Amino acid sequence: MSFTVLIPARLASTRLPDKPLADIGGVPMVVRVAQRAEQSGAAQVVVAADSERIADACSRHGVRAVLTRTDHPSGSDRLAEACEQLGLERDDLVVNVQGDEPLIDPGLIDAVATLLRERPQASMSTAAHPIASVAEFANPNVVKVVLQSDGLALYFSRAPIPWWRDGFGQGVTALPQPAPLRHIGIYGYRAGFLRAFPRMAQAPVESCEALEQLRALWHGHRIAVHVSETAPGAGVDTPEDLQRVRALFARAGSP
């Protein structure tokens, strides 16, 4: 199966400036992400950069990059421009891997691409895994997803969903069963949909929850969800995250 991995990367980051270029064992983080993605079945892996510094760092390590505009309001807009630059056809499959996921499982990338190919009624695919703790379930920074019987997404929320009416009367002290699902921020698209997505009107519910994928549902598009048994490796959002990932690479003896 042929698909393209696109990795959006921009220098601006409130909590971790120049995050894509953060050193992990002598290699910039965005390059580490691309190297993991190259272990998937992707036909090509391309970084969509907003800075020549990122593009140059990728080039030095043999990673392909395209330079995109600096004023894109979201990663989806940046990827839409990258699709145009690469000349991707309408039905070509694209997997969006975030540039701060140096521990991304190549198998998860393949699963998201395969699921979209197998679900022609879906415009997008993504992933989720069972939530294991009450704290995680109650955390608004943990995005939850509820599925319908065929594995398509019903709704994404920062709230603890599904709400256990009989069990949460005195507060969230236990998990409903079956276990609720945590959304994993990886997306598959058909290139034609990805190019059209930034031009769609923003949904009121998207603005309320600050979840871009709700725009697709609001406009009537379907999102197929791959459910993995375990959580993926954590991404890098803070200096503390970066130190933890550096330690993991050091222990693994990564070059």
Short mmCIF file of C-alpha atoms in Angstrom, two decimals:
data_model
loop_
_atom_site.label_atom_id
_atom_site.label_comp_id
_atom_site.label_asym_id
_atom_site.label_seq_id
_atom_site.Cartn_x
_atom_site.Cartn_y
_atom_site.Cartn_z
CA MET A 1 0.00 0.00 0.00
CA SER A 2 1.35 3.42 -0.98
CA PHE A 3 1.01 6.41 1.34
CA THR A 4 2.90 9.56 2.27
CA VAL A 5 3.86 10.63 5.78
CA LEU A 6 3.82 14.39 6.28
CA ILE A 7 5.37 15.89 9.42
CA PRO A 8 4.41 19.52 10.13
CA ALA A 9 7.17 21.42 11.90
CA ARG A 10 7.29 25.04 13.01
CA LEU A 11 9.81 26.83 15.19
CA ALA A 12 7.36 28.74 17.40
CA SER A 13 6.50 26.95 20.62
CA THR A 14 5.42 28.63 23.85
CA ARG A 15 6.77 26.00 26.22
CA LEU A 16 9.74 24.77 24.20
CA PRO A 17 11.21 27.28 21.70
CA ASP A 18 12.74 25.82 18.52
CA LYS A 19 11.22 22.47 19.46
CA PRO A 20 11.76 20.70 16.09
CA LEU A 21 15.49 21.36 16.39
CA ALA A 22 15.83 20.17 20.00
CA ASP A 23 18.81 17.84 20.25
CA ILE A 24 18.10 14.19 21.03
CA GLY A 25 21.29 12.19 21.07
CA GLY A 26 22.96 14.46 18.53
CA VAL A 27 19.99 14.50 16.12
CA PRO A 28 17.23 17.13 15.85
CA MET A 29 13.87 15.93 17.17
CA VAL A 30 12.05 16.35 13.86
CA VAL A 31 14.67 14.16 12.21
CA ARG A 32 14.15 11.52 14.92
CA VAL A 33 10.43 11.58 14.09
CA ALA A 34 11.13 11.22 10.37
CA GLN A 35 13.51 8.33 11.01
CA ARG A 36 10.78 6.49 12.92
CA ALA A 37 8.29 7.21 10.15
CA GLU A 38 10.72 5.84 7.58
CA GLN A 39 10.48 2.48 9.34
CA SER A 40 6.78 2.34 8.40
CA GLY A 41 5.51 1.25 5.00
CA ALA A 42 5.32 4.82 3.71
CA ALA A 43 6.38 5.46 0.12
CA GLN A 44 7.83 8.80 1.21
CA VAL A 45 8.34 10.80 4.40
CA VAL A 46 8.38 14.58 4.07
CA VAL A 47 8.75 17.33 6.69
CA ALA A 48 6.54 20.37 6.05
CA ALA A 49 8.72 23.09 7.59
CA ASP A 50 8.07 26.77 8.23
CA SER A 51 11.74 27.68 8.48
CA GLU A 52 14.87 27.19 6.43
CA ARG A 53 16.62 26.20 9.65
CA ILE A 54 14.33 23.16 9.92
CA ALA A 55 14.67 22.36 6.21
CA ASP A 56 18.46 22.62 6.42
CA ALA A 57 18.61 20.38 9.50
CA CYS A 58 16.53 17.76 7.67
CA SER A 59 18.73 17.98 4.59
CA ARG A 60 21.89 17.41 6.64
CA HIS A 61 20.41 14.14 7.89
CA GLY A 62 19.03 12.92 4.57
CA VAL A 63 15.38 13.74 5.34
CA ARG A 64 13.25 15.35 2.65
CA ALA A 65 11.59 18.65 3.56
CA VAL A 66 9.44 21.25 1.81
CA LEU A 67 9.37 24.87 2.92
CA THR A 68 5.86 26.16 3.62
CA ARG A 69 4.49 29.57 4.54
CA THR A 70 5.08 30.88 8.04
CA ASP A 71 1.55 32.24 8.54
CA HIS A 72 -0.46 29.02 8.53
CA PRO A 73 -2.93 29.00 11.46
CA SER A 74 -2.78 25.21 11.92
CA GLY A 75 -0.86 22.10 11.02
CA SER A 76 -3.64 21.08 8.65
CA ASP A 77 -3.17 24.27 6.62
CA ARG A 78 0.55 23.57 6.45
CA LEU A 79 -0.04 20.01 5.27
CA ALA A 80 -2.54 21.18 2.65
CA GLU A 81 0.18 23.40 1.15
CA ALA A 82 2.64 20.50 1.27
CA CYS A 83 0.15 18.32 -0.65
CA GLU A 84 0.06 20.96 -3.37
CA GLN A 85 3.84 21.24 -3.52
CA LEU A 86 4.21 17.45 -3.77
CA GLY A 87 1.52 17.17 -6.44
CA LEU A 88 -0.43 14.50 -4.55
CA GLU A 89 -3.54 13.18 -6.30
CA ARG A 90 -7.03 13.43 -4.79
CA ASP A 91 -7.18 9.81 -3.57
CA ASP A 92 -3.56 9.56 -2.40
CA LEU A 93 -3.29 8.62 1.28
CA VAL A 94 -1.49 10.94 3.70
CA VAL A 95 -0.63 10.27 7.35
CA ASN A 96 0.02 13.29 9.55
CA VAL A 97 2.66 12.46 12.18
CA GLN A 98 3.31 15.23 14.67
CA GLY A 99 6.85 16.62 14.73
CA ASP A 100 7.17 16.16 18.50
CA GLU A 101 6.64 12.37 18.54
CA PRO A 102 10.17 10.90 18.44
CA LEU A 103 8.87 7.65 19.98
CA ILE A 104 6.07 7.12 17.42
CA ASP A 105 5.48 3.45 16.61
CA PRO A 106 5.94 2.82 12.85
CA GLY A 107 3.30 0.10 13.14
CA LEU A 108 0.76 2.66 14.33
CA ILE A 109 1.45 4.77 11.25
CA ASP A 110 0.81 1.74 9.04
CA ALA A 111 -2.40 0.89 10.92
CA VAL A 112 -3.85 4.39 10.45
CA ALA A 113 -3.06 4.35 6.72
CA THR A 114 -4.44 0.82 6.26
CA LEU A 115 -7.65 1.66 8.10
CA LEU A 116 -8.38 4.63 5.86
CA ARG A 117 -7.76 2.56 2.74
CA GLU A 118 -10.18 -0.09 4.03
CA ARG A 119 -12.91 2.42 5.00
CA PRO A 120 -13.91 4.30 1.84
CA GLN A 121 -16.82 5.98 3.65
CA ALA A 122 -14.34 7.78 5.94
CA SER A 123 -12.56 11.00 5.02
CA MET A 124 -10.09 10.64 7.87
CA SER A 125 -8.60 8.02 10.16
CA THR A 126 -6.99 8.31 13.56
CA ALA A 127 -6.19 6.18 16.62
CA ALA A 128 -7.12 5.66 20.26
CA HIS A 129 -6.28 3.40 23.19
CA PRO A 130 -8.09 2.39 26.41
CA ILE A 131 -7.72 4.76 29.35
CA ALA A 132 -6.28 3.09 32.44
CA SER A 133 -6.69 5.67 35.22
CA VAL A 134 -9.37 7.93 36.66
CA ALA A 135 -6.94 10.86 36.67
CA GLU A 136 -6.34 10.48 32.95
CA PHE A 137 -10.06 10.18 32.26
CA ALA A 138 -10.84 13.38 34.20
CA ASN A 139 -7.93 15.37 32.71
CA PRO A 140 -9.18 17.95 30.14
CA ASN A 141 -5.80 17.80 28.40
CA VAL A 142 -6.56 14.15 27.57
CA VAL A 143 -8.90 14.03 24.59
CA LYS A 144 -11.50 11.27 24.67
CA VAL A 145 -13.38 9.67 21.77
CA VAL A 146 -16.59 7.66 21.66
CA LEU A 147 -17.16 5.23 18.77
CA GLN A 148 -20.18 3.80 17.06
CA SER A 149 -20.49 0.05 16.41
CA ASP A 150 -18.53 0.12 13.14
CA GLY A 151 -15.53 1.90 14.64
CA LEU A 152 -16.33 5.35 13.29
CA ALA A 153 -16.07 8.29 15.68
CA LEU A 154 -19.25 9.65 17.23
CA TYR A 155 -17.60 12.51 19.13
CA PHE A 156 -14.32 13.77 20.56
CA SER A 157 -14.20 15.75 23.81
CA ARG A 158 -11.98 17.01 26.59
CA ALA A 159 -14.75 16.06 29.00
CA PRO A 160 -14.92 12.56 30.52
CA ILE A 161 -17.07 10.70 27.97
CA PRO A 162 -19.01 8.52 28.00
CA TRP A 163 -20.54 9.97 31.16
CA TRP A 164 -21.41 7.16 33.54
CA ARG A 165 -24.76 8.35 34.86
CA ASP A 166 -25.15 5.84 37.68
CA GLY A 167 -21.47 5.65 38.61
CA PHE A 168 -20.49 9.33 38.62
CA GLY A 169 -23.16 10.65 40.96
CA GLN A 170 -20.58 11.60 43.60
CA GLY A 171 -17.79 12.49 41.17
CA VAL A 172 -15.46 10.55 38.88
CA THR A 173 -13.97 7.94 41.21
CA ALA A 174 -13.92 4.91 38.88
CA LEU A 175 -13.83 4.15 35.18
CA PRO A 176 -16.90 3.04 33.23
CA GLN A 177 -16.67 -0.30 31.47
CA PRO A 178 -15.70 -1.02 28.81
CA ALA A 179 -12.78 1.36 29.31
CA PRO A 180 -13.16 4.81 27.74
CA LEU A 181 -10.80 5.67 24.89
CA ARG A 182 -8.04 8.25 24.76
CA HIS A 183 -7.53 9.84 21.36
CA ILE A 184 -4.03 9.61 19.88
CA GLY A 185 -3.05 12.63 17.77
CA ILE A 186 -2.19 10.92 14.49
CA TYR A 187 -4.37 11.38 11.40
CA GLY A 188 -4.81 9.79 8.01
CA TYR A 189 -6.41 11.73 5.16
CA ARG A 190 -7.11 11.44 1.49
CA ALA A 191 -5.15 14.26 -0.11
CA GLY A 192 -8.21 15.82 -1.74
CA PHE A 193 -9.96 16.09 1.62
CA LEU A 194 -6.84 17.47 3.29
CA ARG A 195 -6.60 20.23 0.69
CA ALA A 196 -10.27 21.11 1.20
CA PHE A 197 -10.31 20.91 5.00
CA PRO A 198 -8.73 24.32 5.81
CA ARG A 199 -11.36 26.02 3.63
CA MET A 200 -14.27 24.50 5.58
CA ALA A 201 -16.05 26.81 7.99
CA GLN A 202 -14.92 26.34 11.56
CA ALA A 203 -17.54 24.54 13.64
CA PRO A 204 -18.91 26.16 16.83
CA VAL A 205 -18.25 22.92 18.72
CA GLU A 206 -14.67 22.94 17.41
CA SER A 207 -14.11 26.41 18.86
CA CYS A 208 -15.69 25.37 22.17
CA GLU A 209 -13.61 22.21 22.65
CA ALA A 210 -10.51 23.50 20.78
CA LEU A 211 -10.45 20.26 18.77
CA GLU A 212 -9.93 20.67 15.05
CA GLN A 213 -11.17 17.17 14.15
CA LEU A 214 -14.69 18.16 15.25
CA ARG A 215 -14.87 20.35 12.14
CA ALA A 216 -14.86 17.23 9.99
CA LEU A 217 -17.69 15.61 11.99
CA TRP A 218 -19.72 18.84 12.01
CA HIS A 219 -19.55 18.98 8.21
CA GLY A 220 -20.76 15.38 7.92
CA HIS A 221 -17.44 13.63 7.28
CA ARG A 222 -16.63 10.35 8.99
CA ILE A 223 -13.49 9.51 10.95
CA ALA A 224 -12.40 5.86 11.30
CA VAL A 225 -10.57 5.03 14.54
CA HIS A 226 -7.91 2.35 15.01
CA VAL A 227 -7.91 1.12 18.62
CA SER A 228 -4.55 -0.09 19.92
CA GLU A 229 -4.18 -2.09 23.12
CA THR A 230 -1.46 0.09 24.61
CA ALA A 231 -0.56 3.76 24.79
CA PRO A 232 2.04 5.10 22.35
CA GLY A 233 5.29 6.65 23.47
CA ALA A 234 4.66 10.09 24.93
CA GLY A 235 5.31 13.20 22.86
CA VAL A 236 7.45 16.19 23.79
CA ASP A 237 5.59 19.29 24.99
CA THR A 238 7.79 20.60 27.82
CA PRO A 239 11.47 20.77 28.79
CA GLU A 240 10.77 17.95 31.26
CA ASP A 241 9.38 15.78 28.42
CA LEU A 242 12.50 16.49 26.40
CA GLN A 243 14.82 15.41 29.22
CA ARG A 244 12.84 12.19 29.66
CA VAL A 245 13.07 11.34 25.95
CA ARG A 246 16.79 12.19 25.87
CA ALA A 247 17.32 9.77 28.73
CA LEU A 248 15.42 7.03 26.90
CA PHE A 249 17.56 7.46 23.78
CA ALA A 250 20.74 7.53 25.87
CA ARG A 251 19.81 4.28 27.62
CA ALA A 252 19.00 2.66 24.29
CA GLY A 253 22.42 3.64 22.94
CA SER A 254 20.85 5.36 19.94
CA PRO A 255 23.44 6.86 17.58
#
